[in-house]
PDB file of C-alpha atoms and ligand atoms in Angstrom:
ATOM      1  CA  MET A 181     -30.629  -4.096  -5.000  1.00 88.00           C
ATOM      2  CA  ASP A 182     -31.820  -3.136  -2.092  1.00 92.00           C
ATOM      3  CA  SER A 183     -32.109  -6.162  -0.419  1.00 95.00           C
ATOM      4  CA  ILE A 184     -28.701  -7.639  -0.522  1.00 98.00           C
ATOM      5  CA  GLY A 185     -26.310  -7.102   2.481  1.00 98.00           C
ATOM      6  CA  VAL A 186     -23.495  -5.753   2.445  1.00 98.00           C
ATOM      7  CA  LEU A 187     -20.789  -5.273   5.001  1.00 98.00           C
ATOM      8  CA  ILE A 188     -18.353  -2.973   5.088  1.00 98.00           C
ATOM      9  CA  THR A 189     -15.598  -3.748   7.679  1.00 98.00           C
ATOM     10  CA  CYS A 190     -14.289   0.180   8.711  1.00 97.00           C
ATOM     11  CA  PRO A 191     -14.947   3.685   7.682  1.00 97.00           C
ATOM     12  CA  MET A 192     -12.679   3.632   4.329  1.00 97.00           C
ATOM     13  CA  SER A 193     -14.725   7.261   2.141  1.00 96.00           C
ATOM     14  CA  ASP A 194     -18.263   8.254   3.162  1.00 97.00           C
ATOM     15  CA  TYR A 195     -19.001   7.930  -0.769  1.00 98.00           C
ATOM     16  CA  LEU A 196     -17.965   5.216  -0.893  1.00 98.00           C
ATOM     17  CA  GLU A 197     -20.894   4.536   1.651  1.00 98.00           C
ATOM     18  CA  GLN A 198     -23.042   6.357   0.531  1.00 98.00           C
ATOM     19  CA  GLN A 199     -23.299   5.303  -2.362  1.00 98.00           C
ATOM     20  CA  LEU A 200     -23.329   1.508  -0.847  1.00 98.00           C
ATOM     21  CA  GLN A 201     -26.024   2.295   0.857  1.00 97.00           C
ATOM     22  CA  LYS A 202     -28.024   3.857  -2.403  1.00 97.00           C
ATOM     23  CA  ARG A 203     -27.719   0.793  -3.712  1.00 98.00           C
ATOM     24  CA  PHE A 204     -27.765  -2.204  -1.056  1.00 98.00           C
ATOM     25  CA  ASN A 205     -28.783  -2.767   2.702  1.00 98.00           C
ATOM     26  CA  LEU A 206     -26.071  -1.679   4.363  1.00 98.00           C
ATOM     27  CA  PHE A 207     -24.454  -3.085   7.354  1.00 97.00           C
ATOM     28  CA  LYS A 208     -20.907  -1.196   8.791  1.00 97.00           C
ATOM     29  CA  LEU A 209     -19.430  -3.420  11.059  1.00 96.00           C
ATOM     30  CA  TRP A 210     -17.511  -0.709  13.219  1.00 96.00           C
ATOM     31  CA  THR A 211     -21.130   0.825  14.479  1.00 95.00           C
ATOM     32  CA  HIS A 212     -21.861  -2.278  16.975  1.00 93.00           C
ATOM     33  CA  THR A 213     -20.365  -2.445  20.111  1.00 91.00           C
ATOM     34  CA  SER A 214     -19.345  -5.865  19.618  1.00 93.00           C
ATOM     35  CA  ASP A 215     -18.781  -8.284  16.468  1.00 90.00           C
ATOM     36  CA  SER A 216     -19.934 -11.318  18.095  1.00 90.00           C
ATOM     37  CA  ASP A 217     -23.505 -10.561  18.693  1.00 93.00           C
ATOM     38  CA  PHE A 218     -23.936  -8.143  15.517  1.00 94.00           C
ATOM     39  CA  LEU A 219     -22.739 -10.538  13.145  1.00 93.00           C
ATOM     40  CA  LYS A 220     -24.868 -13.967  15.260  1.00 92.00           C
ATOM     41  CA  ASN A 221     -27.981 -11.681  14.586  1.00 93.00           C
ATOM     42  CA  ASN A 222     -26.989 -10.739  10.515  1.00 95.00           C
ATOM     43  CA  SER A 223     -24.257 -13.289   9.739  1.00 96.00           C
ATOM     44  CA  ASN A 224     -27.589 -14.971   7.381  1.00 96.00           C
ATOM     45  CA  SER A 225     -28.453 -11.673   5.703  1.00 97.00           C
ATOM     46  CA  ILE A 226     -24.116 -10.927   4.703  1.00 98.00           C
ATOM     47  CA  GLN A 227     -24.388 -11.877   1.202  1.00 98.00           C
ATOM     48  CA  ALA A 228     -20.933  -9.232   0.367  1.00 98.00           C
ATOM     49  CA  LEU A 229     -18.599  -7.411   2.038  1.00 98.00           C
ATOM     50  CA  VAL A 230     -15.657  -4.680   1.773  1.00 98.00           C
ATOM     51  CA  GLY A 231     -12.549  -4.916   3.413  1.00 98.00           C
ATOM     52  CA  ASN A 232      -9.524  -2.533   2.893  1.00 98.00           C
ATOM     53  CA  THR A 233      -5.980  -2.513   4.294  1.00 97.00           C
ATOM     54  CA  LYS A 234      -7.226  -2.333   7.377  1.00 97.00           C
ATOM     55  CA  ILE A 235      -9.460  -4.904   7.934  1.00 97.00           C
ATOM     56  CA  GLY A 236     -10.038  -7.327   4.577  1.00 98.00           C
ATOM     57  CA  ALA A 237     -11.279 -10.589   5.346  1.00 98.00           C
ATOM     58  CA  ASP A 238      -9.790 -13.276   7.651  1.00 98.00           C
ATOM     59  CA  ALA A 239     -10.497 -16.978   7.779  1.00 98.00           C
ATOM     60  CA  GLU A 240     -13.071 -16.460  11.247  1.00 96.00           C
ATOM     61  CA  LEU A 241     -14.800 -13.284   9.389  1.00 97.00           C
ATOM     62  CA  ILE A 242     -15.198 -15.631   6.409  1.00 98.00           C
ATOM     63  CA  ASP A 243     -16.316 -18.330   7.592  1.00 97.00           C
ATOM     64  CA  SER A 244     -18.336 -16.989  10.344  1.00 96.00           C
ATOM     65  CA  LEU A 245     -20.494 -15.328   7.004  1.00 97.00           C
ATOM     66  CA  PRO A 246     -22.331 -17.792   5.249  1.00 97.00           C
ATOM     67  CA  LYS A 247     -23.981 -16.871   2.922  1.00 98.00           C
ATOM     68  CA  LEU A 248     -21.014 -14.535   1.724  1.00 98.00           C
ATOM     69  CA  GLU A 249     -20.306 -14.761  -2.610  1.00 98.00           C
ATOM     70  CA  ILE A 250     -18.310 -12.010  -2.685  1.00 98.00           C
ATOM     71  CA  VAL A 251     -15.309  -9.839  -1.324  1.00 98.00           C
ATOM     72  CA  SER A 252     -14.740  -6.091  -3.161  1.00 98.00           C
ATOM     73  CA  SER A 253     -11.768  -4.215  -1.581  1.00 98.00           C
ATOM     74  CA  TYR A 254     -10.867  -1.048  -1.413  1.00 98.00           C
ATOM     75  CA  SER A 255      -8.040  -1.625  -2.187  1.00 98.00           C
ATOM     76  CA  VAL A 256      -4.933  -3.035  -4.412  1.00 98.00           C
ATOM     77  CA  GLY A 257      -3.571  -4.973  -2.305  1.00 98.00           C
ATOM     78  CA  LEU A 258      -5.082  -8.525  -1.567  1.00 97.00           C
ATOM     79  CA  ASP A 259      -2.831  -9.681   1.770  1.00 97.00           C
ATOM     80  CA  LYS A 260      -5.485  -8.423   3.808  1.00 97.00           C
ATOM     81  CA  ILE A 261      -7.744 -10.464   2.399  1.00 98.00           C
ATOM     82  CA  ASP A 262      -7.459 -14.944   3.293  1.00 98.00           C
ATOM     83  CA  LEU A 263      -7.814 -15.947  -0.797  1.00 98.00           C
ATOM     84  CA  ARG A 264      -6.725 -19.336   0.111  1.00 98.00           C
ATOM     85  CA  LYS A 265      -9.898 -19.612   2.248  1.00 98.00           C
ATOM     86  CA  CYS A 266     -12.084 -17.843  -0.640  1.00 98.00           C
ATOM     87  CA  GLU A 267     -11.054 -20.142  -2.950  1.00 98.00           C
ATOM     88  CA  GLU A 268     -11.896 -22.609  -0.903  1.00 98.00           C
ATOM     89  CA  LYS A 269     -15.114 -21.408  -0.342  1.00 98.00           C
ATOM     90  CA  GLY A 270     -15.587 -19.916  -4.141  1.00 98.00           C
ATOM     91  CA  ILE A 271     -16.619 -16.913  -2.996  1.00 98.00           C
ATOM     92  CA  ARG A 272     -15.328 -14.366  -5.572  1.00 98.00           C
ATOM     93  CA  VAL A 273     -12.808 -12.012  -4.564  1.00 98.00           C
ATOM     94  CA  THR A 274     -11.865  -8.084  -6.618  1.00 98.00           C
ATOM     95  CA  ASN A 275      -9.822  -5.837  -6.339  1.00 98.00           C
ATOM     96  CA  THR A 276      -9.279  -1.892  -7.016  1.00 98.00           C
ATOM     97  CA  PRO A 277      -5.470  -1.621  -9.092  1.00 98.00           C
ATOM     98  CA  ASP A 278      -5.553   0.517 -12.354  1.00 98.00           C
ATOM     99  CA  VAL A 279      -6.703   3.739 -11.299  1.00 98.00           C
ATOM    100  CA  LEU A 280      -5.037   4.206  -7.885  1.00 98.00           C
ATOM    101  CA  THR A 281      -1.453   3.534  -9.928  1.00 98.00           C
ATOM    102  CA  ASP A 282      -0.329   7.509 -10.180  1.00 98.00           C
ATOM    103  CA  ASP A 283      -1.548   8.600  -7.345  1.00 98.00           C
ATOM    104  CA  VAL A 284       0.968   5.636  -5.764  1.00 98.00           C
ATOM    105  CA  ALA A 285       3.977   6.327  -8.146  1.00 99.00           C
ATOM    106  CA  ASP A 286       3.862  10.168  -7.973  1.00 99.00           C
ATOM    107  CA  ALA A 287       4.086   9.232  -3.424  1.00 99.00           C
ATOM    108  CA  ALA A 288       7.114   7.077  -4.159  1.00 99.00           C
ATOM    109  CA  ILE A 289       8.306  10.190  -6.456  1.00 99.00           C
ATOM    110  CA  GLY A 290       7.253  12.813  -3.713  1.00 98.00           C
ATOM    111  CA  LEU A 291       9.251  10.630  -0.931  1.00 99.00           C
ATOM    112  CA  VAL A 292      12.242   9.980  -2.496  1.00 99.00           C
ATOM    113  CA  LEU A 293      12.712  14.221  -3.114  1.00 98.00           C
ATOM    114  CA  ALA A 294      11.101  15.017   0.113  1.00 98.00           C
ATOM    115  CA  VAL A 295      14.283  12.260   1.387  1.00 98.00           C
ATOM    116  CA  THR A 296      16.963  14.157  -0.483  1.00 98.00           C
ATOM    117  CA  ARG A 297      15.814  17.526  -0.689  1.00 98.00           C
ATOM    118  CA  ARG A 298      15.086  17.731   2.446  1.00 98.00           C
ATOM    119  CA  VAL A 299      12.069  18.250   1.709  1.00 98.00           C
ATOM    120  CA  CYS A 300      10.346  18.091   5.120  1.00 98.00           C
ATOM    121  CA  GLU A 301      13.096  19.285   6.978  1.00 98.00           C
ATOM    122  CA  CYS A 302      13.480  22.483   5.638  1.00 98.00           C
ATOM    123  CA  ASP A 303       9.583  23.337   5.682  1.00 98.00           C
ATOM    124  CA  ARG A 304       9.898  22.628   9.544  1.00 98.00           C
ATOM    125  CA  PHE A 305      13.653  25.314   9.399  1.00 98.00           C
ATOM    126  CA  VAL A 306      11.416  27.817   7.767  1.00 98.00           C
ATOM    127  CA  ARG A 307       8.401  27.914  10.081  1.00 98.00           C
ATOM    128  CA  SER A 308      11.006  27.247  13.265  1.00 98.00           C
ATOM    129  CA  GLY A 309      12.069  31.168  12.477  1.00 98.00           C
ATOM    130  CA  LEU A 310      16.041  29.195  12.348  1.00 98.00           C
ATOM    131  CA  TRP A 311      16.878  31.068   8.433  1.00 98.00           C
ATOM    132  CA  LYS A 312      16.750  34.231  10.084  1.00 98.00           C
ATOM    133  CA  LYS A 313      20.144  33.326  12.011  1.00 98.00           C
ATOM    134  CA  CYS A 314      21.522  30.519   9.609  1.00 98.00           C
ATOM    135  CA  ASP A 315      21.560  28.974   6.263  1.00 98.00           C
ATOM    136  CA  PHE A 316      20.116  25.333   5.993  1.00 98.00           C
ATOM    137  CA  GLY A 317      22.636  23.427   4.013  1.00 97.00           C
ATOM    138  CA  LEU A 318      22.487  20.893   0.993  1.00 98.00           C
ATOM    139  CA  GLY A 319      20.208  18.563  -0.240  1.00 98.00           C
ATOM    140  CA  THR A 320      20.979  15.390  -2.014  1.00 98.00           C
ATOM    141  CA  LYS A 321      20.282  14.877  -6.123  1.00 98.00           C
ATOM    142  CA  PHE A 322      17.360  13.193  -7.105  1.00 98.00           C
ATOM    143  CA  SER A 323      17.797  13.279 -11.172  1.00 98.00           C
ATOM    144  CA  GLY A 324      19.635  11.224 -13.218  1.00 98.00           C
ATOM    145  CA  LYS A 325      20.778   8.775  -9.437  1.00 98.00           C
ATOM    146  CA  SER A 326      20.459   4.257 -10.278  1.00 98.00           C
ATOM    147  CA  VAL A 327      17.165   3.666  -8.916  1.00 98.00           C
ATOM    148  CA  GLY A 328      16.622   0.239  -8.062  1.00 99.00           C
ATOM    149  CA  ILE A 329      12.460  -1.354  -7.688  1.00 98.00           C
ATOM    150  CA  VAL A 330      11.556  -3.861  -6.431  1.00 98.00           C
ATOM    151  CA  GLY A 331       8.960  -5.364  -7.882  1.00 98.00           C
ATOM    152  CA  LEU A 332       8.130  -4.083 -11.490  1.00 98.00           C
ATOM    153  CA  GLY A 333       4.272  -4.663 -11.481  1.00 97.00           C
ATOM    154  CA  ARG A 334       1.464  -1.784 -12.544  1.00 98.00           C
ATOM    155  CA  ILE A 335       2.564   0.765 -10.310  1.00 98.00           C
ATOM    156  CA  GLY A 336       6.549  -0.336 -10.302  1.00 98.00           C
ATOM    157  CA  SER A 337       6.999  -0.005 -13.978  1.00 98.00           C
ATOM    158  CA  ALA A 338       5.166   4.407 -13.165  1.00 98.00           C
ATOM    159  CA  ILE A 339       7.560   4.296 -10.876  1.00 99.00           C
ATOM    160  CA  ALA A 340      10.828   3.165 -12.967  1.00 98.00           C
ATOM    161  CA  LYS A 341       8.764   6.109 -15.665  1.00 98.00           C
ATOM    162  CA  ARG A 342       8.783   8.668 -13.882  1.00 98.00           C
ATOM    163  CA  ALA A 343      12.422   8.369 -11.765  1.00 98.00           C
ATOM    164  CA  GLN A 344      13.378   8.162 -15.890  1.00 98.00           C
ATOM    165  CA  ALA A 345      11.977  11.536 -16.677  1.00 98.00           C
ATOM    166  CA  PHE A 346      14.111  13.074 -14.024  1.00 98.00           C
ATOM    167  CA  GLY A 347      17.392  10.955 -16.474  1.00 98.00           C
ATOM    168  CA  CYS A 348      17.548   8.012 -13.974  1.00 98.00           C
ATOM    169  CA  VAL A 349      19.275   4.558 -14.578  1.00 98.00           C
ATOM    170  CA  ILE A 350      16.959   2.338 -13.703  1.00 98.00           C
ATOM    171  CA  SER A 351      17.380  -1.823 -12.787  1.00 98.00           C
ATOM    172  CA  TYR A 352      14.623  -3.758 -11.650  1.00 98.00           C
ATOM    173  CA  TYR A 353      14.505  -7.183  -9.039  1.00 98.00           C
ATOM    174  CA  SER A 354      10.621  -9.259  -9.685  1.00 97.00           C
ATOM    175  CA  ARG A 355      10.891 -12.718  -9.432  1.00 94.00           C
ATOM    176  CA  SER A 356      11.217 -13.540 -13.033  1.00 95.00           C
ATOM    177  CA  GLU A 357      12.574 -10.741 -15.939  1.00 98.00           C
ATOM    178  CA  LYS A 358      10.235  -8.704 -17.541  1.00 97.00           C
ATOM    179  CA  PRO A 359      11.275  -9.660 -21.766  1.00 95.00           C
ATOM    180  CA  GLU A 360       9.101  -5.805 -22.615  1.00 95.00           C
ATOM    181  CA  THR A 361      11.448  -3.528 -20.827  1.00 96.00           C
ATOM    182  CA  ASN A 362      14.563  -2.478 -21.414  1.00 96.00           C
ATOM    183  CA  TYR A 363      15.723  -1.759 -17.862  1.00 98.00           C
ATOM    184  CA  LYS A 364      18.215  -4.075 -16.706  1.00 98.00           C
ATOM    185  CA  TYR A 365      16.948  -7.014 -13.801  1.00 98.00           C
ATOM    186  CA  TYR A 366      18.913  -8.507 -11.019  1.00 98.00           C
ATOM    187  CA  SER A 367      17.995 -12.068 -10.039  1.00 98.00           C
ATOM    188  CA  SER A 368      18.721 -11.487  -6.228  1.00 98.00           C
ATOM    189  CA  ILE A 369      16.981  -8.562  -4.327  1.00 98.00           C
ATOM    190  CA  ILE A 370      20.456  -8.195  -2.761  1.00 98.00           C
ATOM    191  CA  ASP A 371      23.000  -7.872  -5.953  1.00 98.00           C
ATOM    192  CA  LEU A 372      20.106  -5.186  -6.894  1.00 98.00           C
ATOM    193  CA  ALA A 373      20.863  -2.782  -3.541  1.00 98.00           C
ATOM    194  CA  ALA A 374      24.237  -2.929  -4.155  1.00 98.00           C
ATOM    195  CA  ASN A 375      24.346  -1.496  -7.733  1.00 98.00           C
ATOM    196  CA  CYS A 376      21.905   1.770  -7.184  1.00 98.00           C
ATOM    197  CA  HIS A 377      21.188   4.300  -4.834  1.00 98.00           C
ATOM    198  CA  ILE A 378      17.849   4.470  -4.034  1.00 98.00           C
ATOM    199  CA  LEU A 379      15.568   1.035  -3.337  1.00 99.00           C
ATOM    200  CA  PHE A 380      12.099   1.322  -3.966  1.00 99.00           C
ATOM    201  CA  VAL A 381       9.597  -0.886  -2.153  1.00 99.00           C
ATOM    202  CA  ALA A 382       6.854  -1.448  -4.830  1.00 98.00           C
ATOM    203  CA  CYS A 383       5.084  -5.180  -4.668  1.00 98.00           C
ATOM    204  CA  ALA A 384       2.527  -7.164  -3.411  1.00 97.00           C
ATOM    205  CA  LEU A 385       2.922  -8.908  -0.612  1.00 98.00           C
ATOM    206  CA  THR A 386       2.877 -12.283   0.146  1.00 97.00           C
ATOM    207  CA  GLU A 387       4.896 -14.546   2.231  1.00 96.00           C
ATOM    208  CA  GLU A 388       7.437 -14.871  -0.603  1.00 97.00           C
ATOM    209  CA  THR A 389       8.068 -10.686  -0.180  1.00 98.00           C
ATOM    210  CA  HIS A 390       7.683 -10.904   4.037  1.00 98.00           C
ATOM    211  CA  HIS A 391      11.015  -8.968   5.417  1.00 98.00           C
ATOM    212  CA  ILE A 392      11.811  -8.894   1.625  1.00 98.00           C
ATOM    213  CA  VAL A 393      14.766  -6.424   2.750  1.00 98.00           C
ATOM    214  CA  ASN A 394      16.455  -7.580   5.580  1.00 98.00           C
ATOM    215  CA  ARG A 395      19.883  -6.862   7.432  1.00 98.00           C
ATOM    216  CA  GLU A 396      22.189  -7.922   3.885  1.00 98.00           C
ATOM    217  CA  VAL A 397      19.486  -6.189   1.314  1.00 98.00           C
ATOM    218  CA  ILE A 398      19.627  -2.684   3.619  1.00 98.00           C
ATOM    219  CA  ASP A 399      23.643  -3.722   4.169  1.00 98.00           C
ATOM    220  CA  ALA A 400      23.804  -3.714   0.228  1.00 98.00           C
ATOM    221  CA  LEU A 401      22.161  -0.844  -0.609  1.00 98.00           C
ATOM    222  CA  GLY A 402      24.612   1.348   2.449  1.00 98.00           C
ATOM    223  CA  PRO A 403      25.021   4.529   4.381  1.00 98.00           C
ATOM    224  CA  LYS A 404      24.436   6.516   0.758  1.00 98.00           C
ATOM    225  CA  GLY A 405      21.615   4.575   0.038  1.00 98.00           C
ATOM    226  CA  ILE A 406      17.584   5.497   0.323  1.00 98.00           C
ATOM    227  CA  LEU A 407      15.304   3.587   0.679  1.00 99.00           C
ATOM    228  CA  ILE A 408      11.935   3.760  -0.014  1.00 99.00           C
ATOM    229  CA  ASN A 409       9.051   1.559   0.149  1.00 99.00           C
ATOM    230  CA  ILE A 410       5.669   2.450  -0.939  1.00 98.00           C
ATOM    231  CA  GLY A 411       4.641  -1.261  -0.816  1.00 98.00           C
ATOM    232  CA  ARG A 412       3.528  -2.727   2.696  1.00 98.00           C
ATOM    233  CA  GLY A 413       5.491  -2.176   5.954  1.00 98.00           C
ATOM    234  CA  PRO A 414       5.907  -5.582   5.986  1.00 98.00           C
ATOM    235  CA  HIS A 415       8.422  -5.543   3.139  1.00 98.00           C
ATOM    236  CA  ILE A 416      11.248  -4.743   5.358  1.00 98.00           C
ATOM    237  CA  ASP A 417      12.852  -5.624   8.503  1.00 98.00           C
ATOM    238  CA  GLU A 418      11.557  -2.895  10.574  1.00 98.00           C
ATOM    239  CA  PRO A 419      13.651  -3.327  13.786  1.00 98.00           C
ATOM    240  CA  GLU A 420      16.649  -3.331  10.796  1.00 98.00           C
ATOM    241  CA  LEU A 421      15.648  -0.467   9.331  1.00 98.00           C
ATOM    242  CA  VAL A 422      15.444   1.426  12.485  1.00 98.00           C
ATOM    243  CA  SER A 423      19.033   0.501  13.887  1.00 98.00           C
ATOM    244  CA  ALA A 424      20.801   0.622  10.468  1.00 98.00           C
ATOM    245  CA  LEU A 425      19.375   4.458  10.273  1.00 98.00           C
ATOM    246  CA  LEU A 426      20.480   4.976  14.025  1.00 98.00           C
ATOM    247  CA  GLU A 427      24.066   3.635  13.057  1.00 98.00           C
ATOM    248  CA  GLY A 428      24.312   5.419   9.450  1.00 98.00           C
ATOM    249  CA  ARG A 429      24.357   2.084   7.742  1.00 98.00           C
ATOM    250  CA  LEU A 430      21.995   3.843   5.657  1.00 98.00           C
ATOM    251  CA  GLY A 431      21.473   6.885   4.284  1.00 98.00           C
ATOM    252  CA  GLY A 432      18.002   7.540   4.856  1.00 98.00           C
ATOM    253  CA  ALA A 433      14.196   6.448   4.085  1.00 99.00           C
ATOM    254  CA  GLY A 434      10.741   7.474   3.320  1.00 99.00           C
ATOM    255  CA  LEU A 435       8.243   5.056   4.193  1.00 99.00           C
ATOM    256  CA  ASP A 436       4.622   5.161   3.488  1.00 98.00           C
ATOM    257  CA  VAL A 437       3.999   1.808   5.095  1.00 98.00           C
ATOM    258  CA  PHE A 438       4.902   0.271   8.421  1.00 98.00           C
ATOM    259  CA  GLU A 439       4.201  -3.109   9.940  1.00 98.00           C
ATOM    260  CA  ASN A 440       2.213  -2.843  12.604  1.00 97.00           C
ATOM    261  CA  GLU A 441       0.356   0.499  11.312  1.00 97.00           C
ATOM    262  CA  PRO A 442      -0.945   2.929  13.183  1.00 97.00           C
ATOM    263  CA  GLU A 443       2.320   2.517  15.242  1.00 98.00           C
ATOM    264  CA  VAL A 444       5.695   3.332  13.810  1.00 98.00           C
ATOM    265  CA  PRO A 445       9.157   2.778  15.576  1.00 98.00           C
ATOM    266  CA  GLU A 446       9.864   5.554  18.106  1.00 98.00           C
ATOM    267  CA  HIS A 447      12.581   5.831  16.821  1.00 98.00           C
ATOM    268  CA  LEU A 448      12.467   6.775  13.354  1.00 98.00           C
ATOM    269  CA  LEU A 449      10.479   9.800  14.639  1.00 98.00           C
ATOM    270  CA  VAL A 450      13.060  11.683  15.507  1.00 97.00           C
ATOM    271  CA  LEU A 451      16.078  10.845  13.102  1.00 98.00           C
ATOM    272  CA  GLU A 452      15.670  13.916   9.952  1.00 96.00           C
ATOM    273  CA  ASN A 453      16.667  12.392   7.280  1.00 97.00           C
ATOM    274  CA  VAL A 454      13.299   9.996   7.330  1.00 98.00           C
ATOM    275  CA  VAL A 455      10.166  11.064   5.875  1.00 98.00           C
ATOM    276  CA  LEU A 456       6.488   8.967   7.493  1.00 98.00           C
ATOM    277  CA  LEU A 457       3.542   9.758   5.884  1.00 98.00           C
ATOM    278  CA  PRO A 458      -0.049   7.448   7.237  1.00 98.00           C
ATOM    279  CA  HIS A 459      -0.734   5.158   4.722  1.00 98.00           C
ATOM    280  CA  VAL A 460      -1.567   7.579   2.027  1.00 98.00           C
ATOM    281  CA  GLY A 461       0.126   6.559  -1.972  1.00 98.00           C
ATOM    282  CA  SER A 462      -3.408   6.995  -3.145  1.00 98.00           C
ATOM    283  CA  ASP A 463      -5.416   8.924  -0.913  1.00 98.00           C
ATOM    284  CA  THR A 464      -6.051  11.180  -3.110  1.00 98.00           C
ATOM    285  CA  VAL A 465     -10.224  12.622  -4.028  1.00 98.00           C
ATOM    286  CA  GLU A 466      -9.652  11.851  -7.817  1.00 98.00           C
ATOM    287  CA  THR A 467      -8.163   8.152  -6.631  1.00 98.00           C
ATOM    288  CA  SER A 468     -10.592   7.534  -3.614  1.00 98.00           C
ATOM    289  CA  GLU A 469     -13.798   7.958  -6.253  1.00 98.00           C
ATOM    290  CA  ALA A 470     -12.423   5.679  -8.396  1.00 98.00           C
ATOM    291  CA  MET A 471     -11.921   2.715  -6.082  1.00 98.00           C
ATOM    292  CA  ALA A 472     -15.063   3.782  -4.622  1.00 98.00           C
ATOM    293  CA  ASP A 473     -17.047   3.596  -8.313  1.00 98.00           C
ATOM    294  CA  LEU A 474     -14.736   0.206  -9.196  1.00 98.00           C
ATOM    295  CA  VAL A 475     -15.888  -1.502  -6.050  1.00 98.00           C
ATOM    296  CA  ILE A 476     -19.206  -1.038  -6.613  1.00 98.00           C
ATOM    297  CA  ASN A 477     -18.917  -1.925 -10.460  1.00 98.00           C
ATOM    298  CA  ASN A 478     -17.608  -5.364  -8.968  1.00 98.00           C
ATOM    299  CA  LEU A 479     -20.713  -6.114  -6.751  1.00 98.00           C
ATOM    300  CA  GLU A 480     -23.535  -4.712  -8.996  1.00 98.00           C
ATOM    301  CA  ALA A 481     -21.624  -7.104 -11.820  1.00 98.00           C
ATOM    302  CA  HIS A 482     -21.780  -9.612  -8.867  1.00 98.00           C
ATOM    303  CA  PHE A 483     -25.516  -9.586  -8.508  1.00 98.00           C
ATOM    304  CA  LEU A 484     -26.480  -9.168 -12.579  1.00 98.00           C
ATOM    305  CA  LYS A 485     -24.492 -12.427 -12.994  1.00 98.00           C
ATOM    306  CA  LYS A 486     -22.155 -10.480 -15.397  1.00 98.00           C
ATOM    307  CA  PRO A 487     -18.631 -11.279 -15.370  1.00 98.00           C
ATOM    308  CA  LEU A 488     -16.329  -9.023 -12.373  1.00 98.00           C
ATOM    309  CA  LEU A 489     -14.213  -5.798 -14.057  1.00 98.00           C
ATOM    310  CA  THR A 490     -10.978  -6.355 -11.367  1.00 98.00           C
ATOM    311  CA  PRO A 491     -11.763 -10.067 -10.799  1.00 98.00           C
ATOM    312  CA  VAL A 492      -8.846 -11.545  -8.284  1.00 98.00           C
ATOM    313  CA  ILE A 493     -10.342 -15.147  -8.179  1.00 96.00           C
TER     314      ILE A 493
HETATM  315  O1  GLV B1985      -2.232   0.142   0.167  1.00 50.05           O
HETATM  316  C1  GLV B1985      -3.345   0.008  -0.698  1.00 50.05           C
HETATM  317  C2  GLV B1985      -3.463  -0.187  -1.530  1.00 50.05           C
HETATM  318  O2  GLV B1985      -3.378  -1.322  -1.664  1.00 50.05           O
HETATM  319  O3  GLV B1985      -4.771   0.619  -2.208  1.00 50.05           O
END
């Protein structure tokens, strides 16, 4: 397979690059000073593309690669891939579901504990020496709280399972009710938000879920409510979130994702009731290797004309 040209769009994992390099003719887009010159000279050699949550495969990139057969995404989310364009052109698409579910759900629980028990604030308090001068104060209990989950797919279900172990009462919003669960279903996200303390956003980003958490949802969650987002930044209307936090209309937030990553609204940087992560939900050594293996196994299956492991298209 070493004559097959594979283009990787940006740095993702050293292991992935090494393994791709061993098997294919690997092109690294970011190592070339001009994308357009690179594509002019090499577009006919590229049959596969590996993208991620930062740089996927937009219509322009897809159109510039006439021999492209497959996009294998190093992510579960597909919002950075123009799926319509791929479908139109008969380009196969794969992603990395399942292998990252536990890590993302763990990160969601980590965020809610960090916000409710004020873990980062506590850490700053000890490091600054303030503990020698006064007591820290109280946090908020997480165990037993009512939890609402937006999107009860693989990750949403894994969050529910974990929250259940904390004695939380689970309810959810999704496009349709899931007959296989006993969790309470709300057909309106506003009703869900009004009836829970903690709202987790865990759905895929699509045109329908863009800004699914808007001012009305935030106000329904209320001044004691906590919003956790491990989905995508654009699920939340970020300026509305910031003003709700500044005005005390929302109790707190734990965010792994932002609307314009890596930009984070400045107001969030100074709020104590907010915990911010740099989009690392699935970033563990174990999972990044499993994701890389899945990317490679999908590429190999495609070029050996075998069934894809995790096909999207
Ligand atoms: O955000 C992470 C992913 O989509 O894999």
